[in-house]
Amino acid sequence: MKKVVTLISLIFLGLLAIITIFPFIYMILAGLMTYSEATSIPPTILPESFQWSNYAEVFTKAPFLRYFLNTVFVSAVTTIATLITAILAAFALTSLEFKFKGLVIALMISLLMVPYESIIFTNYNTIAQMGLLNTYSALIIPFLTSIFYIYYLNGYLKSISNTFYKAAKIDGASDMAYIRRILIPMSKPALVTVGILTFISSWNSFLWPLLVTNEKKYRLLNNGLAAFTSESGSDVHLQMAAATLTVIPILIIYLIFRKEIIKGVAKDGIKG
């Protein structure tokens, strides 16, 4: 009976893996097809010949390199800023004592329940009144911190014994020295997880850049995919090639840091 259950589980996992991976595989294959193959009904699974020229055409039909550099810059700045603000805020909530600390944590938890879509137009009005539309600042400022990641790091740091902080203070270390020399190395898996997830979220951003920018020189990659759509239809094969180029950097980052991500999610911290 146990073998039957194991076999059924493996078959189920295999089907889920195929369902999950197939769209990604087809995206890569469609990016190597001709327009007629990519739009054929029933759909073509394998191209007759691989059209590697599609990738070169992506860069000639749209300023795709500019979109790529914009996305790298915005994602990198957002990730670094989120890591700094999240670790500082989490340290304050974990190790420092101040008035209304419980109220601050309660407000943070309540704000986690507010959907992003409900505040996006408030953020837009704020950015517009500051005169920052069509600037890199408009793409970055609303995402300089994240309540979710502050709360996540707060939970992670709570599992690190407070004796480390007390010993550092006895030795005359400042709070910043403690954070830099002790807290950051001990919470590296969680910080890597926060950094990767923040980078991916920023990389995949679509709605916010669409709202605050209307010039090509400020657009990000996902907005740039619209460049392959016209009134007469879409260049599906070029869209798929561009989408593949968009996904590859994220996939490489995940493969490099996958072990750290798993540690950050699975491990609650170091208990002393």
mmCIF file of C-alpha atoms in Angstrom:
data_model
loop_
_atom_site.group_PDB
_atom_site.id
_atom_site.type_symbol
_atom_site.label_atom_id
_atom_site.label_comp_id
_atom_site.label_asym_id
_atom_site.label_seq_id
_atom_site.Cartn_x
_atom_site.Cartn_y
_atom_site.Cartn_z
ATOM 1 C CA MET A 1 0.000 0.000 0.000
ATOM 2 C CA LYS A 2 2.851 2.345 0.870
ATOM 3 C CA LYS A 3 4.474 1.754 -2.536
ATOM 4 C CA VAL A 4 1.196 2.555 -4.293
ATOM 5 C CA VAL A 5 0.844 5.822 -2.381
ATOM 6 C CA THR A 6 4.451 6.714 -3.190
ATOM 7 C CA LEU A 7 3.909 5.931 -6.888
ATOM 8 C CA ILE A 8 0.745 8.054 -7.022
ATOM 9 C CA SER A 9 2.567 10.915 -5.285
ATOM 10 C CA LEU A 10 5.433 10.768 -7.772
ATOM 11 C CA ILE A 11 3.038 10.737 -10.727
ATOM 12 C CA PHE A 12 1.144 13.694 -9.263
ATOM 13 C CA LEU A 13 4.376 15.643 -8.681
ATOM 14 C CA GLY A 14 5.504 14.817 -12.207
ATOM 15 C CA LEU A 15 2.264 16.153 -13.687
ATOM 16 C CA LEU A 16 2.542 19.332 -11.628
ATOM 17 C CA ALA A 17 6.152 19.766 -12.772
ATOM 18 C CA ILE A 18 5.126 19.393 -16.424
ATOM 19 C CA ILE A 19 2.245 21.874 -16.015
ATOM 20 C CA THR A 20 4.607 24.354 -14.338
ATOM 21 C CA ILE A 21 7.547 24.015 -16.735
ATOM 22 C CA PHE A 22 5.669 23.686 -20.044
ATOM 23 C CA PRO A 23 4.742 27.406 -20.447
ATOM 24 C CA PHE A 24 8.379 28.381 -19.863
ATOM 25 C CA ILE A 25 9.666 25.796 -22.363
ATOM 26 C CA TYR A 26 7.080 26.835 -24.945
ATOM 27 C CA MET A 27 8.030 30.496 -24.468
ATOM 28 C CA ILE A 28 11.638 29.661 -25.344
ATOM 29 C CA LEU A 29 10.610 27.578 -28.360
ATOM 30 C CA ALA A 30 8.118 30.202 -29.603
ATOM 31 C CA GLY A 31 10.876 32.796 -29.423
ATOM 32 C CA LEU A 32 12.776 30.714 -31.978
ATOM 33 C CA MET A 33 9.843 30.318 -34.393
ATOM 34 C CA THR A 34 8.671 32.330 -37.365
ATOM 35 C CA TYR A 35 5.582 34.510 -37.015
ATOM 36 C CA SER A 36 3.400 31.967 -38.837
ATOM 37 C CA GLU A 37 4.598 29.107 -36.613
ATOM 38 C CA ALA A 38 4.071 31.093 -33.405
ATOM 39 C CA THR A 39 0.492 32.014 -34.380
ATOM 40 C CA SER A 40 -0.561 28.751 -36.022
ATOM 41 C CA ILE A 41 -3.663 26.864 -34.887
ATOM 42 C CA PRO A 42 -3.212 24.156 -33.685
ATOM 43 C CA PRO A 43 -0.027 25.542 -32.134
ATOM 44 C CA THR A 44 3.365 24.455 -33.397
ATOM 45 C CA ILE A 45 5.409 22.781 -30.677
ATOM 46 C CA LEU A 46 8.799 22.645 -32.398
ATOM 47 C CA PRO A 47 10.023 25.104 -35.044
ATOM 48 C CA GLU A 48 11.220 23.727 -38.373
ATOM 49 C CA SER A 49 14.414 25.735 -37.930
ATOM 50 C CA PHE A 50 15.558 27.830 -35.018
ATOM 51 C CA GLN A 51 15.226 31.545 -35.793
ATOM 52 C CA TRP A 52 18.103 32.945 -33.729
ATOM 53 C CA SER A 53 17.729 36.194 -35.650
ATOM 54 C CA ASN A 54 14.597 36.893 -33.583
ATOM 55 C CA TYR A 55 16.796 37.911 -30.661
ATOM 56 C CA ALA A 56 18.765 40.365 -32.783
ATOM 57 C CA GLU A 57 15.501 41.791 -34.129
ATOM 58 C CA VAL A 58 14.275 42.389 -30.575
ATOM 59 C CA PHE A 59 17.062 44.948 -30.067
ATOM 60 C CA THR A 60 16.498 46.642 -33.424
ATOM 61 C CA LYS A 61 12.726 46.998 -33.171
ATOM 62 C CA ALA A 62 12.716 48.474 -29.641
ATOM 63 C CA PRO A 63 15.286 50.113 -27.307
ATOM 64 C CA PHE A 64 15.435 46.847 -25.414
ATOM 65 C CA LEU A 65 18.953 47.440 -24.108
ATOM 66 C CA ARG A 66 17.743 50.703 -22.509
ATOM 67 C CA TYR A 67 14.817 48.866 -20.924
ATOM 68 C CA PHE A 68 17.241 46.257 -19.601
ATOM 69 C CA LEU A 69 19.637 48.801 -18.083
ATOM 70 C CA ASN A 70 16.730 50.747 -16.554
ATOM 71 C CA THR A 71 15.405 47.577 -14.947
ATOM 72 C CA VAL A 72 18.821 46.586 -13.587
ATOM 73 C CA PHE A 73 19.349 50.056 -12.105
ATOM 74 C CA VAL A 74 15.901 50.385 -10.528
ATOM 75 C CA SER A 75 15.925 46.807 -9.203
ATOM 76 C CA ALA A 76 19.421 47.163 -7.723
ATOM 77 C CA VAL A 77 18.690 50.476 -5.968
ATOM 78 C CA THR A 78 15.346 49.218 -4.670
ATOM 79 C CA THR A 79 16.905 46.009 -3.366
ATOM 80 C CA ILE A 80 19.796 47.751 -1.581
ATOM 81 C CA ALA A 81 17.476 50.351 -0.026
ATOM 82 C CA THR A 82 14.998 47.693 1.129
ATOM 83 C CA LEU A 83 17.757 45.619 2.726
ATOM 84 C CA ILE A 84 19.127 48.633 4.615
ATOM 85 C CA THR A 85 15.779 49.930 5.858
ATOM 86 C CA ALA A 86 14.446 46.460 6.680
ATOM 87 C CA ILE A 87 17.448 45.360 8.752
ATOM 88 C CA LEU A 88 17.569 48.676 10.649
ATOM 89 C CA ALA A 89 13.842 48.635 11.396
ATOM 90 C CA ALA A 90 13.880 44.958 12.359
ATOM 91 C CA PHE A 91 16.846 45.567 14.691
ATOM 92 C CA ALA A 92 14.998 48.446 16.371
ATOM 93 C CA LEU A 93 11.879 46.340 16.883
ATOM 94 C CA THR A 94 13.876 43.381 18.178
ATOM 95 C CA SER A 95 16.640 44.817 20.350
ATOM 96 C CA LEU A 96 15.648 48.372 21.332
ATOM 97 C CA GLU A 97 13.075 49.426 23.881
ATOM 98 C CA PHE A 98 10.939 52.501 23.188
ATOM 99 C CA LYS A 99 7.459 53.800 23.891
ATOM 100 C CA PHE A 100 4.529 52.457 21.876
ATOM 101 C CA LYS A 101 6.636 49.617 20.489
ATOM 102 C CA GLY A 102 3.683 47.249 20.640
ATOM 103 C CA LEU A 103 1.498 49.800 18.861
ATOM 104 C CA VAL A 104 4.062 50.178 16.080
ATOM 105 C CA ILE A 105 4.151 46.413 15.534
ATOM 106 C CA ALA A 106 0.340 46.254 15.573
ATOM 107 C CA LEU A 107 0.137 49.019 12.964
ATOM 108 C CA MET A 108 2.654 47.209 10.789
ATOM 109 C CA ILE A 109 0.632 44.014 10.940
ATOM 110 C CA SER A 110 -2.566 45.888 10.092
ATOM 111 C CA LEU A 111 -0.871 47.574 7.115
ATOM 112 C CA LEU A 112 0.098 44.150 5.778
ATOM 113 C CA MET A 113 -3.614 43.529 5.241
ATOM 114 C CA VAL A 114 -4.001 46.573 2.980
ATOM 115 C CA PRO A 115 -3.855 45.481 -0.681
ATOM 116 C CA TYR A 116 -1.283 47.265 -2.812
ATOM 117 C CA GLU A 117 -3.890 48.167 -5.442
ATOM 118 C CA SER A 118 -5.808 50.250 -2.914
ATOM 119 C CA ILE A 119 -2.910 52.666 -2.315
ATOM 120 C CA ILE A 120 -1.335 52.800 -5.755
ATOM 121 C CA PHE A 121 -3.292 55.878 -6.847
ATOM 122 C CA THR A 122 -2.492 57.623 -3.564
ATOM 123 C CA ASN A 123 1.169 56.985 -4.290
ATOM 124 C CA TYR A 124 0.670 58.239 -7.834
ATOM 125 C CA ASN A 125 -0.903 61.503 -6.624
ATOM 126 C CA THR A 126 1.967 61.988 -4.168
ATOM 127 C CA ILE A 127 4.592 61.432 -6.849
ATOM 128 C CA ALA A 128 2.723 63.737 -9.253
ATOM 129 C CA GLN A 129 2.474 66.536 -6.661
ATOM 130 C CA MET A 130 6.213 66.204 -6.028
ATOM 131 C CA GLY A 131 6.808 66.695 -9.761
ATOM 132 C CA LEU A 132 8.608 63.372 -10.123
ATOM 133 C CA LEU A 133 6.645 61.818 -12.986
ATOM 134 C CA ASN A 134 8.875 60.485 -15.764
ATOM 135 C CA THR A 135 11.898 60.187 -13.490
ATOM 136 C CA TYR A 136 13.838 57.313 -11.973
ATOM 137 C CA SER A 137 12.877 58.667 -8.553
ATOM 138 C CA ALA A 138 9.224 57.915 -9.293
ATOM 139 C CA LEU A 139 10.144 54.297 -9.990
ATOM 140 C CA ILE A 140 12.228 53.933 -6.823
ATOM 141 C CA ILE A 141 10.860 56.071 -3.959
ATOM 142 C CA PRO A 142 7.647 54.108 -3.200
ATOM 143 C CA PHE A 143 9.674 50.905 -2.846
ATOM 144 C CA LEU A 144 12.549 52.034 -0.630
ATOM 145 C CA THR A 145 11.219 49.828 2.166
ATOM 146 C CA SER A 146 8.754 47.017 2.731
ATOM 147 C CA ILE A 147 6.654 46.387 5.815
ATOM 148 C CA PHE A 148 6.426 42.707 4.928
ATOM 149 C CA TYR A 149 10.205 42.257 4.879
ATOM 150 C CA ILE A 150 10.612 44.293 8.073
ATOM 151 C CA TYR A 151 8.125 41.969 9.764
ATOM 152 C CA TYR A 152 9.842 38.916 8.256
ATOM 153 C CA LEU A 153 13.285 39.998 9.477
ATOM 154 C CA ASN A 154 11.826 40.925 12.857
ATOM 155 C CA GLY A 155 10.635 37.348 13.282
ATOM 156 C CA TYR A 156 13.999 36.006 12.121
ATOM 157 C CA LEU A 157 16.055 38.257 14.427
ATOM 158 C CA LYS A 158 13.904 37.348 17.430
ATOM 159 C CA SER A 159 15.343 33.838 17.284
ATOM 160 C CA ILE A 160 18.879 35.241 17.652
ATOM 161 C CA SER A 161 19.783 35.425 21.327
ATOM 162 C CA ASN A 162 19.796 38.957 22.730
ATOM 163 C CA THR A 163 22.966 38.095 24.665
ATOM 164 C CA PHE A 164 24.970 38.873 21.521
ATOM 165 C CA TYR A 165 23.673 42.444 21.599
ATOM 166 C CA LYS A 166 24.293 42.835 25.327
ATOM 167 C CA ALA A 167 27.834 41.473 25.010
ATOM 168 C CA ALA A 168 28.554 43.867 22.137
ATOM 169 C CA LYS A 169 27.313 46.831 24.178
ATOM 170 C CA ILE A 170 29.465 45.772 27.163
ATOM 171 C CA ASP A 171 32.480 45.679 24.829
ATOM 172 C CA GLY A 172 31.688 49.259 23.807
ATOM 173 C CA ALA A 173 30.343 48.544 20.320
ATOM 174 C CA SER A 174 27.801 50.966 18.876
ATOM 175 C CA ASP A 175 24.487 49.773 17.495
ATOM 176 C CA MET A 176 25.717 50.207 13.935
ATOM 177 C CA ALA A 177 28.877 48.240 14.704
ATOM 178 C CA TYR A 178 26.779 45.435 16.193
ATOM 179 C CA ILE A 179 24.532 45.377 13.127
ATOM 180 C CA ARG A 180 27.446 45.419 10.707
ATOM 181 C CA ARG A 181 29.770 42.958 12.427
ATOM 182 C CA ILE A 182 27.403 40.540 14.177
ATOM 183 C CA LEU A 183 23.773 40.842 13.134
ATOM 184 C CA ILE A 184 24.220 40.919 9.356
ATOM 185 C CA PRO A 185 26.564 37.867 9.210
ATOM 186 C CA MET A 186 24.237 35.889 11.498
ATOM 187 C CA SER A 187 21.133 36.754 9.475
ATOM 188 C CA LYS A 188 22.738 36.310 6.035
ATOM 189 C CA PRO A 189 20.252 33.629 4.790
ATOM 190 C CA ALA A 190 17.263 35.834 5.631
ATOM 191 C CA LEU A 191 18.884 38.909 4.074
ATOM 192 C CA VAL A 192 19.694 36.995 0.877
ATOM 193 C CA THR A 193 16.069 35.830 0.723
ATOM 194 C CA VAL A 194 14.798 39.386 1.176
ATOM 195 C CA GLY A 195 17.246 40.700 -1.399
ATOM 196 C CA ILE A 196 16.373 38.096 -4.043
ATOM 197 C CA LEU A 197 12.610 38.420 -3.567
ATOM 198 C CA THR A 198 12.816 42.222 -3.639
ATOM 199 C CA PHE A 199 14.933 42.149 -6.791
ATOM 200 C CA ILE A 200 12.514 39.758 -8.505
ATOM 201 C CA SER A 201 9.507 41.860 -7.503
ATOM 202 C CA SER A 202 11.133 45.011 -8.836
ATOM 203 C CA TRP A 203 12.304 43.248 -11.991
ATOM 204 C CA ASN A 204 8.771 42.028 -12.724
ATOM 205 C CA SER A 205 7.139 45.391 -11.964
ATOM 206 C CA PHE A 206 4.596 46.383 -14.598
ATOM 207 C CA LEU A 207 1.681 48.491 -13.368
ATOM 208 C CA TRP A 208 3.593 51.168 -11.418
ATOM 209 C CA PRO A 209 6.121 52.001 -14.189
ATOM 210 C CA LEU A 210 3.218 52.134 -16.630
ATOM 211 C CA LEU A 211 1.496 54.757 -14.459
ATOM 212 C CA VAL A 212 4.405 57.056 -13.653
ATOM 213 C CA THR A 213 6.303 56.997 -16.953
ATOM 214 C CA ASN A 214 5.236 57.688 -20.524
ATOM 215 C CA GLU A 215 8.652 58.079 -22.123
ATOM 216 C CA LYS A 216 10.574 55.108 -23.512
ATOM 217 C CA LYS A 217 13.822 56.123 -21.838
ATOM 218 C CA TYR A 218 12.305 55.434 -18.395
ATOM 219 C CA ARG A 219 10.368 52.258 -19.215
ATOM 220 C CA LEU A 220 11.248 48.877 -17.719
ATOM 221 C CA LEU A 221 11.469 45.489 -19.412
ATOM 222 C CA ASN A 222 7.906 44.290 -18.861
ATOM 223 C CA ASN A 223 6.550 47.565 -20.226
ATOM 224 C CA GLY A 224 8.916 47.250 -23.172
ATOM 225 C CA LEU A 225 7.173 44.063 -24.299
ATOM 226 C CA ALA A 226 4.319 46.284 -25.491
ATOM 227 C CA ALA A 227 6.675 47.648 -28.162
ATOM 228 C CA PHE A 228 6.051 44.474 -30.152
ATOM 229 C CA THR A 229 2.306 45.134 -30.320
ATOM 230 C CA SER A 230 0.712 47.384 -32.929
ATOM 231 C CA GLU A 231 -2.801 48.138 -34.187
ATOM 232 C CA SER A 232 -2.438 45.379 -36.770
ATOM 233 C CA GLY A 233 -1.526 42.744 -34.193
ATOM 234 C CA SER A 234 1.371 41.418 -32.158
ATOM 235 C CA ASP A 235 4.729 40.065 -33.235
ATOM 236 C CA VAL A 236 4.231 37.038 -31.029
ATOM 237 C CA HIS A 237 7.556 35.421 -31.901
ATOM 238 C CA LEU A 238 9.433 38.616 -30.970
ATOM 239 C CA GLN A 239 7.420 39.026 -27.764
ATOM 240 C CA MET A 240 8.350 35.491 -26.750
ATOM 241 C CA ALA A 241 12.020 36.116 -27.549
ATOM 242 C CA ALA A 242 11.949 39.347 -25.523
ATOM 243 C CA ALA A 243 10.146 37.596 -22.648
ATOM 244 C CA THR A 244 12.833 34.903 -22.644
ATOM 245 C CA LEU A 245 15.537 37.560 -22.372
ATOM 246 C CA THR A 246 13.579 39.104 -19.501
ATOM 247 C CA VAL A 247 13.357 35.843 -17.555
ATOM 248 C CA ILE A 248 16.928 34.577 -18.033
ATOM 249 C CA PRO A 249 18.660 36.993 -15.553
ATOM 250 C CA ILE A 250 16.147 36.130 -12.812
ATOM 251 C CA LEU A 251 16.616 32.423 -13.471
ATOM 252 C CA ILE A 252 20.415 32.773 -13.230
ATOM 253 C CA ILE A 253 20.145 34.684 -9.941
ATOM 254 C CA TYR A 254 17.836 32.025 -8.516
ATOM 255 C CA LEU A 255 20.159 29.180 -9.532
ATOM 256 C CA ILE A 256 23.124 30.944 -7.906
ATOM 257 C CA PHE A 257 21.384 31.758 -4.617
ATOM 258 C CA ARG A 258 18.831 28.923 -4.385
ATOM 259 C CA LYS A 259 20.520 27.336 -1.355
ATOM 260 C CA GLU A 260 20.532 30.627 0.546
ATOM 261 C CA ILE A 261 16.873 31.207 -0.328
ATOM 262 C CA ILE A 262 15.919 27.779 1.009
ATOM 263 C CA LYS A 263 17.911 28.403 4.197
ATOM 264 C CA GLY A 264 16.284 31.800 4.695
ATOM 265 C CA VAL A 265 12.778 30.401 4.305
ATOM 266 C CA ALA A 266 13.259 27.140 6.197
ATOM 267 C CA LYS A 267 15.445 28.325 9.058
ATOM 268 C CA ASP A 268 14.026 30.412 11.881
ATOM 269 C CA GLY A 269 17.412 31.680 12.982
ATOM 270 C CA ILE A 270 20.148 30.823 15.423
ATOM 271 C CA LYS A 271 18.996 30.098 18.920
ATOM 272 C CA GLY A 272 21.408 30.726 21.698
#
